[in-house]
Structures are given as C-alpha cells and as structure tokens.
Coordinates of C-alpha atoms and ligand atoms in Angstrom, one line a residue:
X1 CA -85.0 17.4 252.6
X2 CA -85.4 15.2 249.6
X3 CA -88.8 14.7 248.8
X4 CA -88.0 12.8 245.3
X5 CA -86.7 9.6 245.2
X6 CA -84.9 10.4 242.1
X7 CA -82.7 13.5 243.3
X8 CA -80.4 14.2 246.3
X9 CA -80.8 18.0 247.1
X10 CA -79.6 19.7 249.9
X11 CA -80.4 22.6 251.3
X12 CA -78.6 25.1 249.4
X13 CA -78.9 22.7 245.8
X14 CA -81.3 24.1 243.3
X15 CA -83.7 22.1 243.9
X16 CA -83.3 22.5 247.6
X17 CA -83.3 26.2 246.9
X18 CA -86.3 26.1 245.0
X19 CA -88.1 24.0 248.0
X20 CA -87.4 26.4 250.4
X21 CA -88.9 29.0 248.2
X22 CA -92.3 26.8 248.1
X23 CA -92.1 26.7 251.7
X24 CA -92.0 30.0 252.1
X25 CA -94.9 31.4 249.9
X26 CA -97.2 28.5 251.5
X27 CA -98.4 30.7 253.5
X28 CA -99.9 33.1 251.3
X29 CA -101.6 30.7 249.3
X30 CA -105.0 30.7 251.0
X31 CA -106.9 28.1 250.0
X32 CA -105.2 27.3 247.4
X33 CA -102.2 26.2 249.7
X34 CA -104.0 22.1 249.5
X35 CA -102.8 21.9 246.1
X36 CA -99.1 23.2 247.0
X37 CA -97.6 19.6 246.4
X38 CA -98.3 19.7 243.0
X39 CA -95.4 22.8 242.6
X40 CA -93.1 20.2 244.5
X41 CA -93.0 17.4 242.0
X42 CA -92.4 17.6 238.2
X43 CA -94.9 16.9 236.3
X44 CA -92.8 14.9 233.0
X45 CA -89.2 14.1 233.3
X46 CA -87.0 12.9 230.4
X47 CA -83.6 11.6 230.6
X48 CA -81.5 10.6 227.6
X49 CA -78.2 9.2 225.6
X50 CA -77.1 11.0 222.7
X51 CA -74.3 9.3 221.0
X52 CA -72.1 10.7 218.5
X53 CA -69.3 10.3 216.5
X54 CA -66.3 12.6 217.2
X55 CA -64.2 14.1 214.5
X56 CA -61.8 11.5 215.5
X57 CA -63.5 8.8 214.7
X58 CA -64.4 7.5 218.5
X59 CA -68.2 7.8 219.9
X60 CA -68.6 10.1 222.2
X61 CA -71.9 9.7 224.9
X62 CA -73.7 12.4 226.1
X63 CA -76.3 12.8 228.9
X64 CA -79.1 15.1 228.4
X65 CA -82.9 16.1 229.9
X66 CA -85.8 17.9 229.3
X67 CA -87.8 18.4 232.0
X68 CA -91.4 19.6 232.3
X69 CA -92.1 21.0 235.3
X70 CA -96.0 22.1 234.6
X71 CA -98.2 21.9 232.1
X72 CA -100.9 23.7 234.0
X73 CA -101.4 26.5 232.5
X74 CA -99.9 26.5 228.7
X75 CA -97.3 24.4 227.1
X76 CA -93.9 24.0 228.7
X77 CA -91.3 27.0 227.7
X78 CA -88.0 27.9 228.7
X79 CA -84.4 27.2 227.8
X80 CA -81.6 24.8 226.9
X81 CA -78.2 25.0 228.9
X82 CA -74.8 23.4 227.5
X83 CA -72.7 23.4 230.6
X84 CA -70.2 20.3 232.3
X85 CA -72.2 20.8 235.2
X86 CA -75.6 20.3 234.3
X87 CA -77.6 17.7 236.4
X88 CA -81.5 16.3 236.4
X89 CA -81.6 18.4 239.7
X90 CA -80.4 21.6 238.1
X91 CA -82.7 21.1 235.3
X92 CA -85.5 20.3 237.7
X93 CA -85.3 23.4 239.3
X94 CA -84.5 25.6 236.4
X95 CA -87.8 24.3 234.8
X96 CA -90.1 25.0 238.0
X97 CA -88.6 28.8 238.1
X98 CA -89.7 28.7 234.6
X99 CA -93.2 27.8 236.0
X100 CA -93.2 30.6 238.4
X101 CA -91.6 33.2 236.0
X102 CA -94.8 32.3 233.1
X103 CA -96.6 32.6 235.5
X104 CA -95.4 35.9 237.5
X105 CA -95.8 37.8 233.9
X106 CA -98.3 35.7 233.0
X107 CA -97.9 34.3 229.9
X108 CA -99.8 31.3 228.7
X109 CA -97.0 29.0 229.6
X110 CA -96.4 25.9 232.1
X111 CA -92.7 25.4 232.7
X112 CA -89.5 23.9 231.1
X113 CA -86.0 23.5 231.0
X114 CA -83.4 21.1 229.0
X115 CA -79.9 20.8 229.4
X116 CA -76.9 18.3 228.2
X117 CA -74.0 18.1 230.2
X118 CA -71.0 18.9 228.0
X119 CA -68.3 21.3 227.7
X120 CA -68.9 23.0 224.2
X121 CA -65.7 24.5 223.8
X122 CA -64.2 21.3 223.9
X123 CA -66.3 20.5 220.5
X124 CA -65.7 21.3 217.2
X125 CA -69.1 23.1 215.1
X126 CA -70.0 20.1 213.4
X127 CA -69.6 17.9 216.8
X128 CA -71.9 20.3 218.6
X129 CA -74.9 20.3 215.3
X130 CA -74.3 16.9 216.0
X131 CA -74.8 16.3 219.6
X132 CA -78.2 19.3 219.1
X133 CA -79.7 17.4 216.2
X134 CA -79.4 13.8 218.4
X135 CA -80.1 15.5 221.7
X136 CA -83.6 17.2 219.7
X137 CA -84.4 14.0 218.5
X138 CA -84.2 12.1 221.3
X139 CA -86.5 14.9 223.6
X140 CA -88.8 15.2 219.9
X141 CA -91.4 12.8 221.7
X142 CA -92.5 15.6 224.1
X143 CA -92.0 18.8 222.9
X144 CA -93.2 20.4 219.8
X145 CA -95.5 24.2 219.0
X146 CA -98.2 23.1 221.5
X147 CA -96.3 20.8 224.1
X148 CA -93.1 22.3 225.0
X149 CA -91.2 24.9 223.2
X150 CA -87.2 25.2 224.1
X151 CA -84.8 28.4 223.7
X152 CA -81.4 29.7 224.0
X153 CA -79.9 29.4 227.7
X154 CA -76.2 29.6 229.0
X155 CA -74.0 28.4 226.2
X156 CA -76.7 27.9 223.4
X157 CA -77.7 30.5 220.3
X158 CA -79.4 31.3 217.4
X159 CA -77.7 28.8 215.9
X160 CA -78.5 25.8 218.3
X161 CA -82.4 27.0 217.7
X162 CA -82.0 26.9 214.0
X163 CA -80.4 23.4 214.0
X164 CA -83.0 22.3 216.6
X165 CA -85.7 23.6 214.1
X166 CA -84.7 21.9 211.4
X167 CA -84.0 18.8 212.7
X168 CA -87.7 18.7 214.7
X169 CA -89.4 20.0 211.2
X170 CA -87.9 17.0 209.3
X171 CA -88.9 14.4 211.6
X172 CA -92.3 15.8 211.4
X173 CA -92.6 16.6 208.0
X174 CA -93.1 19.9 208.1
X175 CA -91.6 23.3 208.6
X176 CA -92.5 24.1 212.3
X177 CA -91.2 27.4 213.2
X178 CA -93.1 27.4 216.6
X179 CA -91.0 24.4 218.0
X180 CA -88.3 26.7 219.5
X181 CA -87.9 30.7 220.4
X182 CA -85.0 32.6 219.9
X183 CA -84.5 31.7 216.0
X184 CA -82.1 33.5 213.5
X185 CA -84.6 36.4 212.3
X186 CA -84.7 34.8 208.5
X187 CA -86.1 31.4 210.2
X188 CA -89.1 32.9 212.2
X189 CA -87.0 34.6 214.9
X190 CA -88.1 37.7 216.6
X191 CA -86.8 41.2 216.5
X192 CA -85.7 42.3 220.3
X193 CA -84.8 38.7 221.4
X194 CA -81.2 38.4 221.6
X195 CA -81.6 41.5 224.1
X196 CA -84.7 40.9 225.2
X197 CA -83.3 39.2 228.7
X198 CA -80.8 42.1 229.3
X199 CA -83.5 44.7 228.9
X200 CA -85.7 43.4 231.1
X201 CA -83.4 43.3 233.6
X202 CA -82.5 46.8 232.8
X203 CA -86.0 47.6 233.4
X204 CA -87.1 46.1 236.1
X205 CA -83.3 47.6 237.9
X206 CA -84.9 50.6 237.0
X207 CA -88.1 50.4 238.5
X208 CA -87.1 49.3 241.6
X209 CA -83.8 52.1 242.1
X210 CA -86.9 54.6 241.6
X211 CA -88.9 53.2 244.5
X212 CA -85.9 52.8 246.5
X213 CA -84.6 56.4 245.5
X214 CA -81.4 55.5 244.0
X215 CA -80.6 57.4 241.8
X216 CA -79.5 56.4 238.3
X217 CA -76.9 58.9 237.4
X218 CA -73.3 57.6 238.4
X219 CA -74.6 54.4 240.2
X220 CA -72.1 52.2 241.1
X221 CA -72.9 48.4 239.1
X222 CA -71.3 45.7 238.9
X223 CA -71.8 42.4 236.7
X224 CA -71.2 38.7 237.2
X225 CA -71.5 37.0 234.1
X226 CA -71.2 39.3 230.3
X227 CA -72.8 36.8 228.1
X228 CA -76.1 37.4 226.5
X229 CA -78.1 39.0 229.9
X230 CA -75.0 40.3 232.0
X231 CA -73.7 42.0 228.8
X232 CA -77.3 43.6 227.4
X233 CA -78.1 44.9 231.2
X234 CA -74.7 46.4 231.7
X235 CA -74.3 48.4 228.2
X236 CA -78.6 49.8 229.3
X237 CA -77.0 50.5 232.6
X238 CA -74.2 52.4 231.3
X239 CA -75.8 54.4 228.3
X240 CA -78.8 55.6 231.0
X241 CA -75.9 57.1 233.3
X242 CA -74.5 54.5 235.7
X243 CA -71.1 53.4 236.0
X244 CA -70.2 49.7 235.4
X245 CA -67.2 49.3 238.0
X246 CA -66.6 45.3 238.1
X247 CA -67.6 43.1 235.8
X248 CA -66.9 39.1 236.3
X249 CA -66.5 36.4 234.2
X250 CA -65.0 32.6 233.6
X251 CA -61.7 34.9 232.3
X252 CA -61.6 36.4 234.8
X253 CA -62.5 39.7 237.4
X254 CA -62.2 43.4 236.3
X255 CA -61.9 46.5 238.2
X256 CA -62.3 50.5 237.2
X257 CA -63.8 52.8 239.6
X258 CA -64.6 55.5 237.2
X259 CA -66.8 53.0 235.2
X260 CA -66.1 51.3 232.3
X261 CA -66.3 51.5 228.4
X262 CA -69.2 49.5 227.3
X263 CA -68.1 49.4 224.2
X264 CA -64.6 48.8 224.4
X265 CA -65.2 46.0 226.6
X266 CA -68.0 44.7 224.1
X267 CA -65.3 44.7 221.3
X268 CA -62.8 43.1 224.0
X269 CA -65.1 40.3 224.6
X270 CA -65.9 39.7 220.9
X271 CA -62.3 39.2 219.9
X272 CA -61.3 37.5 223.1
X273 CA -64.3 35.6 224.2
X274 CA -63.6 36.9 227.8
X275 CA -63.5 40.2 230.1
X276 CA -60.0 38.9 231.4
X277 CA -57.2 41.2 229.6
X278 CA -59.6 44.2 229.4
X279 CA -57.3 47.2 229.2
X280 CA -59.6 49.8 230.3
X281 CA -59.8 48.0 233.8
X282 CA -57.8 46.4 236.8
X283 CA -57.5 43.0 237.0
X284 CA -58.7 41.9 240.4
X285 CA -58.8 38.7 242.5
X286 CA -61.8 36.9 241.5
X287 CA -63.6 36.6 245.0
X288 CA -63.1 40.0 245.8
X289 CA -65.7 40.9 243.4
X290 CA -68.0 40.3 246.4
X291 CA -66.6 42.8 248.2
X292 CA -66.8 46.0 245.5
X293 CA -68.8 49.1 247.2
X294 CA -71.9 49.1 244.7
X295 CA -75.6 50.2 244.6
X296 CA -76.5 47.7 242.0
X297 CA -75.0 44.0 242.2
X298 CA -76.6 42.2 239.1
X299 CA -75.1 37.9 239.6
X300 CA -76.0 36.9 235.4
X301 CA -74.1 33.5 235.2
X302 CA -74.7 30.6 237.6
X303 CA -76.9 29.3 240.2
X304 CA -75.6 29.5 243.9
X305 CA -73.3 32.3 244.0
X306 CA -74.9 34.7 246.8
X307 CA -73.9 31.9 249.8
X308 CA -74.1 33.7 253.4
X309 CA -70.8 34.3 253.2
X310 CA -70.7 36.2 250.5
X311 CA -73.9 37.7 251.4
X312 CA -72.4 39.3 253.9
X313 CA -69.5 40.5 252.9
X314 CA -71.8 42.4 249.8
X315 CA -71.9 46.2 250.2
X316 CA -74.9 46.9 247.9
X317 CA -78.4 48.5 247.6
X318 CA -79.8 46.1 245.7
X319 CA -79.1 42.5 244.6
X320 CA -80.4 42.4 240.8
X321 CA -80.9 38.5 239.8
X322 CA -79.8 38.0 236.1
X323 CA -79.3 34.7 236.5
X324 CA -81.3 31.3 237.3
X325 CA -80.9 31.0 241.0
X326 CA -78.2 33.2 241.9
X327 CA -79.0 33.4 245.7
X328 CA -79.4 30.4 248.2
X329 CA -82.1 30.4 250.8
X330 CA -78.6 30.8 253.1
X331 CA -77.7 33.7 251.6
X332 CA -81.2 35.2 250.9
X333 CA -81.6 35.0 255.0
X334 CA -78.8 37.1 255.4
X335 CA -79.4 40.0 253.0
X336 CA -83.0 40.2 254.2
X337 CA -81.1 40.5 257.8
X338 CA -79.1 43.2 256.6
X339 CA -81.8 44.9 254.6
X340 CA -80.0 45.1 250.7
X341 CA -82.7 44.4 248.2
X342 CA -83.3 41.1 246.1
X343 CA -85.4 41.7 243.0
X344 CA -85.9 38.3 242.0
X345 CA -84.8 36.1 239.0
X346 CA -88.4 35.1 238.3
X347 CA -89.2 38.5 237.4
X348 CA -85.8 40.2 236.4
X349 CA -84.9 38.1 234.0
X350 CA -88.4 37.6 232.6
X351 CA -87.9 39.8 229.7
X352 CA -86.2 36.9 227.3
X353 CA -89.4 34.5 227.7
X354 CA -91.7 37.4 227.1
X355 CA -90.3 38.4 223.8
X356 CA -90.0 34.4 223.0
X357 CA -94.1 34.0 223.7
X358 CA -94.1 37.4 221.1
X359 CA -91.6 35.0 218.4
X360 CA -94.0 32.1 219.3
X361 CA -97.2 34.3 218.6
X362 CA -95.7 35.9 215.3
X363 CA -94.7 32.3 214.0
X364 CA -98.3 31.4 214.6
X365 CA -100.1 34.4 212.6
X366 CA -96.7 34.5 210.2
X367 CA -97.3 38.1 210.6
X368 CA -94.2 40.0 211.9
X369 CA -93.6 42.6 214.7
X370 CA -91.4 46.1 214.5
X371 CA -88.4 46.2 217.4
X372 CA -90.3 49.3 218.8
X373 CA -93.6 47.2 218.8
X374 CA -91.8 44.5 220.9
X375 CA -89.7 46.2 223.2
X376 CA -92.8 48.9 223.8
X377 CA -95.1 45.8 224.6
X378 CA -91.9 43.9 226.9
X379 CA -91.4 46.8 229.0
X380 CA -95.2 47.3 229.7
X381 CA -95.6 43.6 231.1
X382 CA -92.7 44.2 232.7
X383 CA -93.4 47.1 234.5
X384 CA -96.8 46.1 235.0
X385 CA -95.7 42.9 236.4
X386 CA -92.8 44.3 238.7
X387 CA -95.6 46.9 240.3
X388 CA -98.1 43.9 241.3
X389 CA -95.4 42.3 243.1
X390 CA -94.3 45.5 244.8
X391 CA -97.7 45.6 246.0
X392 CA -98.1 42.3 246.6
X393 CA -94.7 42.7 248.9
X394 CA -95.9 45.5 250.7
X395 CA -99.4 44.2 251.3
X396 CA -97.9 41.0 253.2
X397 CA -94.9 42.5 254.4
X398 CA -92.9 40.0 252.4
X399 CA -89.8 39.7 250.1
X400 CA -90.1 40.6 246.4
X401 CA -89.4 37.0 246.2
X402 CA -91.9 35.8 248.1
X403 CA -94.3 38.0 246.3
X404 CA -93.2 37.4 243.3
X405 CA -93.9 33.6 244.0
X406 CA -97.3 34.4 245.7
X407 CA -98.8 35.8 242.8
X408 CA -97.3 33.4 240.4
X409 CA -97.9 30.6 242.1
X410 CA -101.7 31.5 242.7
X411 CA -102.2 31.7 239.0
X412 CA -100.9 28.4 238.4
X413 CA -102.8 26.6 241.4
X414 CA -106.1 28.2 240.5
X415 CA -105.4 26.9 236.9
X416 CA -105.2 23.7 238.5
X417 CA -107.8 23.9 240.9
X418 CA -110.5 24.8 237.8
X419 CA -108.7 22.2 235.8
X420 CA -109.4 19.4 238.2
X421 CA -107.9 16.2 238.2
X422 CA -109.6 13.3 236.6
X423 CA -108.9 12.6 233.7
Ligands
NAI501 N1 -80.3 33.8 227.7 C1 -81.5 34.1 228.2 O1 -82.4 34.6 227.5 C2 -81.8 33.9 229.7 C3 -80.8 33.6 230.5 N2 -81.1 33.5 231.9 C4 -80.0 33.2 232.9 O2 -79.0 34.2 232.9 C5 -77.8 33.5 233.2 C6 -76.7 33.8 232.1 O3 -77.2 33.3 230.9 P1 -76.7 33.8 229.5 O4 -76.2 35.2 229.6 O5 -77.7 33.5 228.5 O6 -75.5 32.8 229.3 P2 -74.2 33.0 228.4 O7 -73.7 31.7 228.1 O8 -74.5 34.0 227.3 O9 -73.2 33.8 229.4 C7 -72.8 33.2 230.6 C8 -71.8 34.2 231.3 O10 -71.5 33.6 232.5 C9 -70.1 33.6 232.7 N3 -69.7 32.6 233.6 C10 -69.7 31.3 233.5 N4 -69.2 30.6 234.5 C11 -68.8 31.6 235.4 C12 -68.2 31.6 236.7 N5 -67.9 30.5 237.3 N6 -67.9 32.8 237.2 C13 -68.2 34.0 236.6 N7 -68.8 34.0 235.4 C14 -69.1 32.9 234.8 C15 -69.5 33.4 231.3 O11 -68.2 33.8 231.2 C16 -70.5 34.3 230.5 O12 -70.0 35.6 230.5 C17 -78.1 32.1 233.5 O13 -78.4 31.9 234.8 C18 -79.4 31.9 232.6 O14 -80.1 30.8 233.0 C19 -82.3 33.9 232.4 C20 -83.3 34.2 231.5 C21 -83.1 34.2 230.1
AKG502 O1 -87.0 32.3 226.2 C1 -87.4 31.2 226.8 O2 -88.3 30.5 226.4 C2 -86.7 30.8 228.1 C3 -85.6 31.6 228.6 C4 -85.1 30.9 229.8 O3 -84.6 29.8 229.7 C5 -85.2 31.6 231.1 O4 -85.9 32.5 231.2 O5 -84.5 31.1 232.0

C-alpha cells in the first residue's frame, strides 16, 4: 500500500482511499493511463511550525501544511481545515480530491488543501488570528492570486480568510484580494458563497432523485454534520418538500420522523453551537443514526464514516457525499453490492469551489456579480457537470465515482500530456 516514503496509509486512510480510487478509474484512461503516476504523488508539499504566544504567556507550537497536489491545469485551490486531527496524509488526500473535483467541473484550477492541527475551541479569538496570520506567513512562499489560492474548510470562516488576506497583502505590499475565496463581502468576497457548498449539494441530490425517480415531496433525509454544507443542503431539502428526519452532529444525534423545523433547529444551533438539546426532536444514540430508514443519506463532516459496517446496516436510496471522503473503498464495495446510490463528493460538493473561482474572477475584473447571477451560473455547471458523469457512468457501466474520476482525471492528464515535461 504505501507508495510514499513520507506517509503510512492503509487501506481505508485517506490517502489509501484516494489510491484505491486511482486504481480504479485506471482503466478508463486510455492512453492516457501512462501518465496515471503523476495523480499518485503530490506535486509540492509544505510542512511547517507556527509558534505563538498564548494569552497566558507560555508558547504554544503548532503543526500545519499546505499541500499542492497539481498544478497542471491552473493554480492550486481548495480549503483550509482547523481540526485536532488533521495529518500530512489527510491533507494529501483532501488536496488530490481537490484535483479531481477542478477538474470534474472544470474549472481552471490544479488542486490544494491546507490544514493545522489544533482544536479552535480551545483558543481564544486573538490566539486563533494569531496562529492564521503565523500559519499564512509561514505557507506565504507558495501560494498567492496565481499559485495557490486557499478557502474556508471545516472550522474556518469569513473571518480566517479576511485575516489570511491581510496578513498575505502586507507581506507583499499590496492589497491582494485574489489570495484567498470565501472573503467577508466588503473585502472582495462573493455573494452566494457561504451557501454555495450546501446548494450544490442540493442540486446535484436533486438531479440525481429525478433519474432515480424518487420523488422529492416527503423524502425521508437525514444529515451528518450541520455546519456550513450539512446545514445549507438540509434547510434546500426541506423548503423544496422533503423531510429532514435525523440530523447528526459532535453534540450529538437527533430524531423526528415527521421532519424537522429548519428553522427552529437553525436558531437552536446558532445559540447553542450544536443540534444536541433540539426540542423539536428525539435525542437518539449516536450510531444508530446509520440505521434511520431514509431515501437521502447526505455524510457532511468527516472523512471515513461509511465503513462496511455501517454500509450495511444503511437503509437508503442514495448516499449523498457532503463531505471530503465520507465513504471508504470498504464501504463503497458494499453499497455498490447492495445497489444504494453514491453520488460522489468530487462532484456534490463542488458547488463552494465553483462560486470561489466566480469570487476569484470578480476580484480580478473588480467588477461584482448579483446572487441571481451566481447561483444561475453555479447550478448550470453543476447540472451540466452531474449529466456528463451520468453518461459517462452509464457508457462504462461504472460508478458515479468512477465516472466522475474518469472524466476529471482525463482532463488533467491530457493537460499534462500537452504540457510535456522538460522543463
Ligand atoms: N465549507 C465548504 O465550502 C466545503 C466543505 N466541504 C466538506 O464538507 C464537510 C463539512 O465541512 P463544513 O460544513 O465546511 O464544516 P463546518 O466546520 O462548518 O461543520 C462541520 C460539521 O461537522 C460536525 N462534526 C464534526 N465532527 C463530527 C463527528 N465526529 N460526528 C458528527 N458530526 C461531526 C460538526 O458538529 C459540524 O456540524 C467537510 O468534509 C469539508 O471538507 C466540501 C466542500 C466545500
Ligand atoms: O472554495 C474552495 O476553494 C475550496 C473548497 C474546499 O475546500 C472543498 O471543496 O473541499
């Protein structure tokens, strides 16, 4: 399994996750399949200290990365995750599904990720600006507008981008908008973005319950994970007709058969900072989430939680990735055995980077969009994307995952291929 001397993946890791997916669209790839090896190795990967001083007085050390998985076919783009468990191999592998996601809805983008492994609740607001503005210093030597441009992730905001912009802009000398996506609207941001990742996966849930004739009206979700995604897609789901059984998150797991208040739960969240306590629901044991009748499962927190355990317990239509990674090739196996649906992650939640290429485009021409003009332009590459997969899938007689990689990872290997390599 390892092919890196660097990481230690297994099977089921990330990175080992990702691997098996590279395996498995191999096959596809024609003639490009000679330059496969390239989508197994990062390109650029950056590891660094960020010291800091603690409100206390003592200094605190942090680990953080950046990685850029390919440059092939734009600049590196995607996010930056604050989370105790974040590792190089995570943030390997979330960077090369940011590869194949540019690519899938192609957008003129390579693939990136960056993470520091911290717990930011445990940090006070001026020891987080603190640890962003070291952390953006330290990774300052490879991104920037036209080599790598970061965004918001699990655990990071508006507010992370703004400090990341400023601190980039006065190292450089310059205002530089275009550094980062997902800005506070008055610093360059774009309209559409904060939900941007929630509607997509709204979308694209929708576009494939059509083709699979499930209906819409009084379908049976249910949500892991009611951050920024988890809690966008849920509150589309529910004002378009479904019902939002169980929702799940680190407070806890909630149950209501009817369907829930969106917006009762939204206001819940917002004063509690959690779905545990919801009155409008039944507390339930946290792993028998997995086990709620539903049509629509939608994981939108962590990698790995689909294992073949749980993947067969699941009594769903259709697995609806949110998240990063939510299924492992273990788990994938089974739910392809027992015939439940898995639109991917690489194209599910593909709506966030498209409307941060729009922010990154308007920051360029300083000339601003409408919301309608963004979210009419998100769901068209959306849709248009999620229908050249569905053919692709039904061409091969493939996954949607497989597909999904197929297409993507053609783009980028053609890029390569016409690029060449000699410098
Ligand atoms: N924010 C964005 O624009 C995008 C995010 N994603 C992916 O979507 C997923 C969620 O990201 P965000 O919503 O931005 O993060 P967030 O930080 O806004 O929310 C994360 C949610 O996951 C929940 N969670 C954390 N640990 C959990 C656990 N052990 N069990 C159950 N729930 C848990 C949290 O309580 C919270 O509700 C991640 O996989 C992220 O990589 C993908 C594309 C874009
Ligand atoms: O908006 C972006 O640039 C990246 C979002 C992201 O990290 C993701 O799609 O996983």
């Amino acid at each position: 399994m390892p092919n890196l001397s660097f990481v230690s993946p297994t099977r089921n890791s990330p990175w080992g996750t990702y691997l098996s997916q590279i395996d498995a669209v191999e096959p596809y790839l024609g003639h490009l399949a000679r330059w496969v090896e390239t989508l197994r190795r990062p390109k650029r990967a950056l590891i660094v200290d960020i010291p800091i001083e603690l409100d206390n007085g003592t200094i605190a050390h942090y680990e953080g990365y950046r990685v850029q998985h390919s440059l092939t076919r734009g600049p590196g783009k995607g996010g930056v995750r604050y989370h105790p468990d974040v590792t190089l191999e995570e943030v390997m592998a979330l960077s090369a599904w940011m590869t194949v996601k540019n690519a899938a809805v192609n957008l003129p983008y390579g693939g990136a990720k960056g993470g520091i492994r911290l717990d930011p609740k445990t940090l006070s607001l001026k020891e987080l600006e603190k640890v962003t503005r070291r952390y953006t210093s330290e990774i300052g030597i490879i991104i920037g507008p036209q080599q790598d441009i970061p965004a918001p992730d699990v655990n990071t905001n508006g507010q992370i981008m703004a400090w990341m912009m400023d601190t980039y802009s006065m190292n450089v000398g310059a205002t530089a908008t275009g550094v980062v996506t997902g800005k506070p609207i008055p610093l360059g941001g774009s309209l559409g973005r904060v939900a941007a990742t929630g509607r997509g996966v709204f979308v694209i849930g929708r576009e494939a319950m059509r083709r699979l004739n499930v209906p819409m009206e009084g379908a049976r979700i249910a949500v892991q994970g009611f951050g920024n995604v988890g809690s966008v897609a849920a509150k589309m789901f529910a004002a378009n007709g479904a019902k939002i059984v169980a929702v799940q998150d680190h407070t806890g797991t909630i149950l209501n058969e009817k369907g829930m208040d969106m917006a009762d739960l939204l206001d819940h969240v917002a004063k509690t900072g959690g779905v545990g306590g919801f009155k409008g629901a039944d507390k339930i044991d946290n792993e028998n989430f997995w086990d709620v009748k539903t049509d629509v499962l939608i994981p939108a927190a962590l990698e790995g939680q689909i294992s073949a355990e749980r993947a067969q317990r699941l009594s769903t239509r259709i697995v609806l990735e949110g998240a990063n990674g939510p299924t492992t090739p273990d788990g994938d196996a089974v739910l392809a055995d027992r015939g439940i649906i898995v639109v991917p992650d690489v194209i599910a939640n593909a709506g966030g980077v498209t409307v941060s290429y729009f922010e990154w485009v308007q920051d360029f021409s300083s000339f601003f969009w409408t919301e309608d003009e963004i979210n009419v332009r998100l769901d068209q590459i959306m849709i248009g994307a999620f229908k050249g997969i569905w053919e692709t899938s039904e061409k091969h007689k493939i996954s949607l995952r497989t597909a999904a990689f197929t297409v993507a990872c053609t783009r980028v290997l053609q890029a390569r291929e016409e690029r060449g390599l000699y410098p």
